[in-house]
Amino acid sequence: MALTGIEIYKYLPKTNCKKCNFPTCLAFAMKVAARVVDITACPDLSAQSKAALESAGRPPIRLVKFGGDTHKVEVGNETVMFRHEKTFYHPPAIMVRIKDTASKEDIAKLVDEVGGYQVERVGMKLTMDGFAVENASKDQARFLEAVETVLAKSGLAVALMSDNPATMDAAVAKAAARKPVVYAATKENWSGMADIAKKHSCPLVVRDSSGLENLVALSEKVAQAGIEDIILDPGVDSFKSSIDSLTEIRRLALKKNFRPLGFPVMTFPGVQAKTTEEEAALAAEQISKYSSVVVLEHFSPALAYPLLTLRLNIYTDPQKPIQMAAGIYEVGAPKPDSPLCITTNFSLTYFSVAGEIEASGVPSWLLICDTEGLSVLTAWAAGKFDAERIAKAVKQFNVADKISHKSIVLPGKVAVLRGELEEELSGWKVLVGPMEAMDVGGYFKKTWKP
Amino acid sequence: MSRYIATAAIRGAHKVVRQAEELYADALKTVGPDAKIQFKDKGGGGTAYWLPVIYGFTGQKVETIGDLKKSLEHAKGLLPPLPGEHVWLPYLGETLDAGMATLFAEEIIEGIRFAKGQQPETRNGFTFNGPINDVQMRGWGIQMVDGRMPGFAALLGAAKNNEVAVKIVRELQSKGQLVFLSSSSNGRSIVDQLLESGVQLGYDTFTVPFGTDTISTIYALGYASRATFSFGGVTPGDFRRVLLYNKFRCFAFALALGPMDDVKWATGAGAISYGFPAVCDTAVPNILPTGITQYEHVVSMPFDDIPGRDDMERAERLVQRCIEVRGIKIKIATIKIPVAYGPAFEGEVVRRADLQSEFGGKGGMCFEWLTTRPPEEVEDGKVTVVGPDIDKFEVGAKIPLGIVIEVSGRKMQKDFEPVLERQVHHFLNGAEGLQHQGQRDITWIRLSKNAYAKGFRLRHIGDILHGVYHNQFGAIVDKIQVTLYTEPKKVQELIEKARGIYKERNDRIAGLTDEAVDTYYSCSLCQSFAPTHICVINPERVGLCGAYSWLDCKASFEINPTGPNQPVKKGPCIDQTKGEWEGVNKFVYEHSQMKVDRFTVYSVMDSPMTTCGCCECVLALIPEANGFMVVSREDYSMTPSGMTFTTLMGTVGGGLQTPGMMGHGKYYITSKKFILTEGGIKRLVWLSKNLKEELGEELKAAAEAAGVPDLLDRIADGTSATTPDELVAFLQQKQHPALEMPPLL
Amino acid sequence: MAPLEAPVEKWTGKIRELKLGSGGRKTITVGGGTTLPFVKFEGAQPHRPAIAIEVQDKEPTDWSEFLVSAWGDALKNPGAWAKKAAEFGADLLYIRLASAHPEASNTGAAQAKKSASEVLSAVDLPVIFVGPDVAEKDNEVLVAVSDVAKGQRVGLGNCVEKNYKTIAATCMADGHVAIAKTPIEINLAKQLNILLSDVGLSPDSILMDPTTGALGYGLEYTYSVMERLRLAALMGDGMTSMPMICTAGEESWRQKESKATLDVPQAWGDNQERSLIWENVTAISLLAAGADILVLRHPKTVVTVKAALDKSF
């Protein structure tokens, strides 16, 4: 049973010393109760309290970090089964496999492509996370050369894949500053791999595709060997068992507080795929359902962009909706005499309105007012979408310079603002648009007159 | 049950069943047992449901004369014995059985007539429609299910004169009611009256003439039965569901014009089983509600006794009464005013330069008052202006105005008056050129010159209110009349009266305690963002967004029974101080995706209410101070908890139960039930400054009630403390009572 | 070590089974699940999700060139289009009576009857008909189509709060299934189901359309609302347990990521590949959230999604 913030507070030193980076012990306790901060962040905890809080004070899924200064990756530390229950906190790392059997030039080219990839969406810059370099050749020198190429050409994170502890040791040594993921401890080689991971303080993947029991056994052994940062690879490379297995792992971790499975999961959706579309499909499922490190077999911008967008969507905090940047947007290619509409910066509101304007075939100017991510009626009710704010946006973004008329279309639901807005924007004509975005097209055709 | 009616109905039933028997015996001889029976209308359109009333009740498919034997026996089996002269006590069940026997017999008779080629009836060169065909039934049925057509009116007999007959039919049509015509009175039929007046009858005009005898009324009930097979998914033979479907979904009634006879009573008794009441325009006994129909069963309205200037007005009232008796709701499609109406005009401002007239505001006098009246005192749609209208005043004049809205409704409650009255603001602002502000006796209305030029006068205020109340509050109000007073003396007199009412309402709300009710209301509006959050709103604790009071929720539930506000039965009390009830726990469990299994209404330390994202305030424990702080949404600064409003919101929000913290509405602080378990307002050690100012008077009263009149001065705010240390120092200096209270942890 | 105990949730409810197609038409059943989508260790999903292909009764004017080239001349005629969709592997068809839109050709009942008859005689697959999503027009054309398809248990939509009664009535009269569409909100979805049931429509004749947000355009809202509906149903709420239909094709193909071919940022990659993956990713993630019927547009996406389903079951 999880403890409440108040119950945790009782075990704290109550000094408000701020060493945990929270201003009060209570504020800290609340974060621990939400299972997003580890109780060990309190340096003054008595041994007694520590023992009492052992289970309640540790997140059920460990936060695992890898990557160097140029690109840090944090995965795991999820607290819920469904994003609507709170949110998913740490988006999965999306990486690309590089086999050392490829030519140096091909590797270099791929690393450049992936490493330099960046796409912009709702004002955010999305990038890939790194490379899983595989010792497919079984040749140590070749592997080390490939690793060097990757490290030299990109600052992204790396996972190193080899079954041979000696080869792995050499590769990890080279990549140590990048804090690479060590892939993978199996039931044959776990002891050697654990030593390497421990020596370099790197996360270690445990892999067993023969059933969860065996994965658990391996995870326990590695943990006993002193490895804290573990990543699980249950070997789900097909639709057959992916959701099933990953659900079981996450449920055991969250609901039963089952430590051996309380780690992020790594998957390879493209292993069995015959086409890029098939790889995209399983990757999409695994991003949606519980994978924390997704390693692709291919890379192309047309594959990366949708997957990065999906990751962004799924890992958006449902209680803090995505906000659009305030400003004047062009939908279609508006001219100075095109309609000017205004709405709020709640992303879904923006998408609905922009989508309907787009569909109407009437290019328009869409002014987005900063309403702190609230939708039209909610924002109006909260006083964040009022005449003053709208007028401010009109002035701030120099809307008048872009259009030849002086009329602005208000969402029908806030018709009540019309009078006030006319006062605020003297010389402007305030038109009242339809109540629902879907009626925008009809409104433009039948009613709108600047 | 009226003995008079029961006796007549049973007599009539015997008569019709005997007639059916005779006709059956005759038909066996004349056309033979194998003669086919098939219902068809005059255009040849048929039905796939055989004799639908019999089919619906027994599942029997009557195809030939020979098949009628079984139906006839059924009818005879239902027939109660004829009542004796003196000893018999009327019994509802027997009367209803007699009614059903009558319907069976009538359908048998029509079946035989069809077999003999005597239907549809023809008279004086006019062919009656006969039974409605299936295609038409489906078309109208869809409209009845989707509400475009409320139901049908079966008119029997003949009206006082032709003009009255036409007026009645027109009135019914204007209300969207389908009109069926049958039977005669003194040899005259309403069909004759309408034909003589040149009224077009037929499917296209929604008026269907069945025949001149009462027996043809059976086609109306056949229509109703078939609708249940098509739209109610009722299996023929499941007669209980045939009847219930019609009672609750088909808003039909009979209007008997002219003198009644035994067969009419018997047929009426059959119709009552379907939930269809009867209104008679002659003097007959009334049968009050007993549950077979939704309201009254039989209502007598002798035509000449109906109040009204003339027969036309009497006919209008007669139809109005039918609509009420059947519980039909009216929708006003367009509001007839000379200016445009719609949300586009809500925010319009009427400036001084455009001002035609002004009501209320500085130095003026204007009020609005909505009150409930018994149905007979409200004439729907009536708008009266008492005193001079706008055109009698000069431009820019300030005119005293009283808006008195009288409503009646079977579901109307006194408590809904303020909820409905508050809507006047919203309703009137929708009119172009009309600006409304304030409420009650601080109402302020401006009318533009433009609207005046287009013809807007005071009565249009009434027209707007009448239409919009019907459309938006039709679930609660049945009739609305509006009176607009401009006569200064009258306005003065009424405003005084209204003020008394406003005060009464305030007192009522103040006196409305949690103990006084057995039902709370839920609000699930925020579940889109906080899926496990459910608000339980009680009289002494507003919703945490501050927007929904218990009364608002109650009215909202009446208007929209499947909406976000649902009744929550308190059930047995588990803990009075903490405010925990079995019913509330059960409801919360079921509506929080089984995430929250109990919560208390008056405690913050033990299973407090969950919080969504829109609370006005967050209350949080300050362990160092042995008390609680309350921070408001408008306060962005740091609080002694070490968390700002936003951080606190992130901790408690999203439907979580966070002992020691919770979100709530502003006015909960001044409630007698404010964290009752932990000691109430005396535990309040820190409060956002803006709340201190805003709730000043109410807080003072609450502090006095708690026995610490100067409590407010001893509570810290952002200017006196932003850390626990500063807070404790402040409290010690002020000797805050919380420091002496039992420890919270 | 001891075998792991599977962390089974004891669900008390199940997704309703919904059958489409009757009267000589092929039938398909969806729903019936007693577990979360694809979670096999705690329950059964007796019917796999079905793939519908969208067909319109008029040639689309704003479709991406990749769709146009995939369908060719079939787009000009609903019967031919329907046949081709059947060849491409559709489990059922989703016929959009687009010509009835007041801003398109504003056709009425007569045209709707004609289009419906063409489609119904061209294929024997189960069919769903939707109007132009203009409430009054929907009523007009759907009532007409209902008559033509009487007894064949087709789907009719979309019922929204404004017009649900008419569609419910016609579904009851002619034995069809109503598609209840609500704007990405769990309580509204439930409320519409209640309202439809109150009118007398059987809960087993309702298909929910929770409104699809495409990838990048509100997908996460749809995703969570669907998960919540599914969970509520499994917890025993009979008014959220109707199967769900998602218009993944329509929504993803109307976004600029799928439509644009000029001035496309380099980071978006190849236009055709991206458009296909956009539809595919939208579809797959909605399957994970609990979609029972996916409506798709591109034949290649149908192949990919069907392959995924083949492996899943």
mmCIF file of C-alpha atoms in Angstrom, chain A residues 173-359:
data_model
loop_
_atom_site.group_PDB
_atom_site.id
_atom_site.type_symbol
_atom_site.label_atom_id
_atom_site.label_comp_id
_atom_site.label_asym_id
_atom_site.label_seq_id
_atom_site.Cartn_x
_atom_site.Cartn_y
_atom_site.Cartn_z
ATOM 1 C CA ALA A 173 35.959 1.667 -22.054
ATOM 2 C CA LYS A 174 36.003 3.670 -25.272
ATOM 3 C CA ALA A 175 32.502 4.967 -24.798
ATOM 4 C CA ALA A 176 32.625 5.395 -21.037
ATOM 5 C CA ALA A 177 32.187 9.160 -21.146
ATOM 6 C CA ARG A 178 28.935 8.589 -23.037
ATOM 7 C CA LYS A 179 27.636 6.285 -20.297
ATOM 8 C CA PRO A 180 26.569 3.615 -22.796
ATOM 9 C CA VAL A 181 23.919 0.990 -22.332
ATOM 10 C CA VAL A 182 25.538 -2.433 -22.042
ATOM 11 C CA TYR A 183 23.650 -4.949 -24.143
ATOM 12 C CA ALA A 184 23.163 -7.578 -22.952
ATOM 13 C CA ALA A 185 23.489 -9.856 -19.990
ATOM 14 C CA THR A 186 22.159 -13.320 -20.841
ATOM 15 C CA LYS A 187 21.958 -16.392 -18.712
ATOM 16 C CA GLU A 188 25.315 -17.447 -20.151
ATOM 17 C CA ASN A 189 27.348 -14.289 -19.773
ATOM 18 C CA TRP A 190 25.612 -12.254 -17.079
ATOM 19 C CA SER A 191 28.345 -12.379 -14.562
ATOM 20 C CA GLY A 192 30.976 -10.944 -16.877
ATOM 21 C CA MET A 193 28.585 -8.325 -18.237
ATOM 22 C CA ALA A 194 27.587 -7.310 -14.729
ATOM 23 C CA ASP A 195 31.226 -6.729 -13.855
ATOM 24 C CA ILE A 196 31.669 -4.458 -16.850
ATOM 25 C CA ALA A 197 28.535 -2.488 -16.156
ATOM 26 C CA LYS A 198 29.537 -2.097 -12.549
ATOM 27 C CA LYS A 199 33.066 -1.075 -13.369
ATOM 28 C CA HIS A 200 31.884 1.724 -15.657
ATOM 29 C CA SER A 201 28.633 2.526 -13.834
ATOM 30 C CA CYS A 202 26.618 1.845 -16.936
ATOM 31 C CA PRO A 203 23.085 0.528 -17.238
ATOM 32 C CA LEU A 204 22.915 -3.129 -18.111
ATOM 33 C CA VAL A 205 20.308 -4.781 -20.282
ATOM 34 C CA VAL A 206 19.194 -8.239 -19.233
ATOM 35 C CA ARG A 207 17.834 -10.273 -22.093
ATOM 36 C CA ASP A 208 15.834 -13.452 -22.013
ATOM 37 C CA SER A 209 13.142 -14.184 -24.523
ATOM 38 C CA SER A 210 12.263 -17.618 -23.146
ATOM 39 C CA GLY A 211 9.667 -16.394 -20.695
ATOM 40 C CA LEU A 212 9.231 -13.834 -17.945
ATOM 41 C CA GLU A 213 10.274 -16.261 -15.198
ATOM 42 C CA ASN A 214 13.707 -16.576 -16.705
ATOM 43 C CA LEU A 215 13.967 -12.853 -17.259
ATOM 44 C CA VAL A 216 13.100 -12.342 -13.605
ATOM 45 C CA ALA A 217 15.727 -14.863 -12.516
ATOM 46 C CA LEU A 218 18.342 -13.090 -14.554
ATOM 47 C CA SER A 219 17.309 -9.669 -13.340
ATOM 48 C CA GLU A 220 17.560 -10.864 -9.738
ATOM 49 C CA LYS A 221 21.035 -12.296 -10.277
ATOM 50 C CA VAL A 222 22.273 -9.107 -11.843
ATOM 51 C CA ALA A 223 20.749 -7.053 -9.071
ATOM 52 C CA GLN A 224 22.417 -9.241 -6.473
ATOM 53 C CA ALA A 225 25.667 -8.625 -8.260
ATOM 54 C CA GLY A 226 25.186 -4.974 -7.371
ATOM 55 C CA ILE A 227 23.738 -3.576 -10.570
ATOM 56 C CA GLU A 228 21.053 -0.964 -9.912
ATOM 57 C CA ASP A 229 20.480 0.398 -13.396
ATOM 58 C CA ILE A 230 18.876 -2.443 -15.277
ATOM 59 C CA ILE A 231 16.953 -2.433 -18.542
ATOM 60 C CA LEU A 232 14.810 -5.432 -19.463
ATOM 61 C CA ASP A 233 14.691 -7.026 -22.903
ATOM 62 C CA PRO A 234 11.961 -9.670 -22.919
ATOM 63 C CA GLY A 235 12.572 -10.297 -26.625
ATOM 64 C CA VAL A 236 9.210 -9.136 -27.919
ATOM 65 C CA ASP A 237 9.782 -8.533 -31.600
ATOM 66 C CA SER A 238 6.290 -9.347 -32.854
ATOM 67 C CA PHE A 239 2.711 -8.248 -32.374
ATOM 68 C CA LYS A 240 2.080 -11.710 -31.033
ATOM 69 C CA SER A 241 3.171 -10.979 -27.500
ATOM 70 C CA SER A 242 4.315 -7.399 -27.264
ATOM 71 C CA ILE A 243 1.395 -5.771 -25.459
ATOM 72 C CA ASP A 244 0.749 -8.908 -23.489
ATOM 73 C CA SER A 245 4.265 -9.237 -22.091
ATOM 74 C CA LEU A 246 4.921 -5.553 -21.573
ATOM 75 C CA THR A 247 1.600 -5.138 -19.771
ATOM 76 C CA GLU A 248 2.457 -8.016 -17.507
ATOM 77 C CA ILE A 249 5.847 -6.518 -16.713
ATOM 78 C CA ARG A 250 4.491 -3.079 -15.986
ATOM 79 C CA ARG A 251 1.621 -4.372 -13.909
ATOM 80 C CA LEU A 252 3.832 -6.573 -11.788
ATOM 81 C CA ALA A 253 6.122 -3.625 -11.205
ATOM 82 C CA LEU A 254 3.440 -1.095 -10.396
ATOM 83 C CA LYS A 255 0.713 -3.124 -8.768
ATOM 84 C CA LYS A 256 2.735 -5.788 -6.997
ATOM 85 C CA ASN A 257 5.813 -3.685 -6.450
ATOM 86 C CA PHE A 258 7.735 -6.595 -7.945
ATOM 87 C CA ARG A 259 11.316 -5.357 -7.879
ATOM 88 C CA PRO A 260 12.956 -7.696 -10.423
ATOM 89 C CA LEU A 261 10.707 -6.237 -13.116
ATOM 90 C CA GLY A 262 10.754 -2.660 -11.838
ATOM 91 C CA PHE A 263 12.899 -1.430 -14.723
ATOM 92 C CA PRO A 264 12.451 0.147 -18.137
ATOM 93 C CA VAL A 265 12.001 -2.165 -21.109
ATOM 94 C CA MET A 266 13.866 -2.227 -24.405
ATOM 95 C CA THR A 267 12.379 -3.506 -27.673
ATOM 96 C CA PHE A 268 13.396 -4.052 -31.291
ATOM 97 C CA PRO A 269 10.242 -3.640 -33.391
ATOM 98 C CA GLY A 270 11.911 -4.069 -36.772
ATOM 99 C CA VAL A 271 13.576 -7.444 -36.339
ATOM 100 C CA GLN A 272 10.821 -9.401 -38.023
ATOM 101 C CA ALA A 273 9.428 -6.643 -40.204
ATOM 102 C CA LYS A 274 9.419 -7.163 -43.919
ATOM 103 C CA THR A 275 8.706 -3.536 -44.772
ATOM 104 C CA THR A 276 9.266 -0.144 -43.204
ATOM 105 C CA GLU A 277 5.502 0.094 -42.726
ATOM 106 C CA GLU A 278 5.536 -3.067 -40.641
ATOM 107 C CA GLU A 279 8.409 -1.784 -38.557
ATOM 108 C CA ALA A 280 6.567 1.505 -38.090
ATOM 109 C CA ALA A 281 3.466 -0.380 -36.988
ATOM 110 C CA LEU A 282 5.104 -2.367 -34.209
ATOM 111 C CA ALA A 283 7.184 0.621 -33.162
ATOM 112 C CA ALA A 284 3.965 2.601 -32.858
ATOM 113 C CA GLU A 285 2.417 -0.066 -30.688
ATOM 114 C CA GLN A 286 5.492 -0.266 -28.468
ATOM 115 C CA ILE A 287 5.730 3.506 -28.060
ATOM 116 C CA SER A 288 2.070 3.457 -27.027
ATOM 117 C CA LYS A 289 2.419 0.473 -24.789
ATOM 118 C CA TYR A 290 5.261 0.399 -22.387
ATOM 119 C CA SER A 291 8.559 0.276 -24.235
ATOM 120 C CA SER A 292 11.203 2.661 -22.892
ATOM 121 C CA VAL A 293 13.944 2.107 -25.442
ATOM 122 C CA VAL A 294 12.872 1.454 -29.013
ATOM 123 C CA VAL A 295 15.616 0.373 -31.374
ATOM 124 C CA LEU A 296 14.800 0.667 -35.083
ATOM 125 C CA GLU A 297 16.429 -1.356 -37.821
ATOM 126 C CA HIS A 298 16.063 1.385 -40.396
ATOM 127 C CA PHE A 299 16.124 5.084 -40.479
ATOM 128 C CA SER A 300 14.362 7.479 -42.750
ATOM 129 C CA PRO A 301 12.911 10.891 -41.997
ATOM 130 C CA ALA A 302 9.523 9.647 -43.150
ATOM 131 C CA LEU A 303 9.672 6.947 -40.477
ATOM 132 C CA ALA A 304 11.220 9.086 -37.760
ATOM 133 C CA TYR A 305 8.819 12.003 -38.001
ATOM 134 C CA PRO A 306 5.593 10.052 -37.334
ATOM 135 C CA LEU A 307 7.188 8.023 -34.543
ATOM 136 C CA LEU A 308 8.625 11.072 -32.805
ATOM 137 C CA THR A 309 5.214 12.723 -33.125
ATOM 138 C CA LEU A 310 3.513 9.706 -31.597
ATOM 139 C CA ARG A 311 5.952 9.737 -28.717
ATOM 140 C CA LEU A 312 5.221 13.397 -28.167
ATOM 141 C CA ASN A 313 1.469 12.731 -28.211
ATOM 142 C CA ILE A 314 1.500 9.782 -25.855
ATOM 143 C CA TYR A 315 3.876 11.396 -23.384
ATOM 144 C CA THR A 316 2.045 14.710 -23.218
ATOM 145 C CA ASP A 317 0.788 15.373 -19.723
ATOM 146 C CA PRO A 318 -2.983 14.982 -20.083
ATOM 147 C CA GLN A 319 -3.540 17.507 -17.344
ATOM 148 C CA LYS A 320 -1.292 20.082 -18.959
ATOM 149 C CA PRO A 321 -2.438 20.200 -22.525
ATOM 150 C CA ILE A 322 0.007 21.211 -25.197
ATOM 151 C CA GLN A 323 -0.061 24.896 -25.848
ATOM 152 C CA MET A 324 0.480 26.587 -29.137
ATOM 153 C CA ALA A 325 2.759 29.569 -29.192
ATOM 154 C CA ALA A 326 0.671 32.724 -29.291
ATOM 155 C CA GLY A 327 0.919 34.563 -32.589
ATOM 156 C CA ILE A 328 -0.613 35.021 -35.972
ATOM 157 C CA TYR A 329 -0.796 31.836 -38.046
ATOM 158 C CA GLU A 330 -1.393 31.505 -41.747
ATOM 159 C CA VAL A 331 -3.854 28.812 -42.731
ATOM 160 C CA GLY A 332 -3.619 28.222 -46.444
ATOM 161 C CA ALA A 333 -2.039 31.276 -48.063
ATOM 162 C CA PRO A 334 -4.103 34.193 -46.774
ATOM 163 C CA LYS A 335 -4.116 37.567 -48.465
ATOM 164 C CA PRO A 336 -4.670 40.947 -46.841
ATOM 165 C CA ASP A 337 -8.394 40.699 -47.517
ATOM 166 C CA SER A 338 -8.744 37.172 -46.075
ATOM 167 C CA PRO A 339 -10.716 36.596 -42.884
ATOM 168 C CA LEU A 340 -9.057 36.985 -39.515
ATOM 169 C CA CYS A 341 -10.161 34.629 -36.761
ATOM 170 C CA ILE A 342 -9.057 34.383 -33.183
ATOM 171 C CA THR A 343 -9.009 31.463 -30.822
ATOM 172 C CA THR A 344 -7.138 30.136 -27.807
ATOM 173 C CA ASN A 345 -3.773 28.423 -27.609
ATOM 174 C CA PHE A 346 -5.057 25.049 -26.436
ATOM 175 C CA SER A 347 -3.555 22.770 -29.054
ATOM 176 C CA LEU A 348 -6.722 20.806 -29.717
ATOM 177 C CA THR A 349 -8.687 24.017 -30.154
ATOM 178 C CA TYR A 350 -6.066 25.288 -32.550
ATOM 179 C CA PHE A 351 -6.019 22.024 -34.505
ATOM 180 C CA SER A 352 -9.798 21.915 -34.802
ATOM 181 C CA VAL A 353 -10.098 25.501 -35.958
ATOM 182 C CA ALA A 354 -7.086 25.412 -38.267
ATOM 183 C CA GLY A 355 -8.222 22.054 -39.655
ATOM 184 C CA GLU A 356 -11.698 23.338 -40.448
ATOM 185 C CA ILE A 357 -10.397 26.523 -41.999
ATOM 186 C CA GLU A 358 -8.050 24.411 -44.098
ATOM 187 C CA ALA A 359 -10.943 22.176 -45.133
#
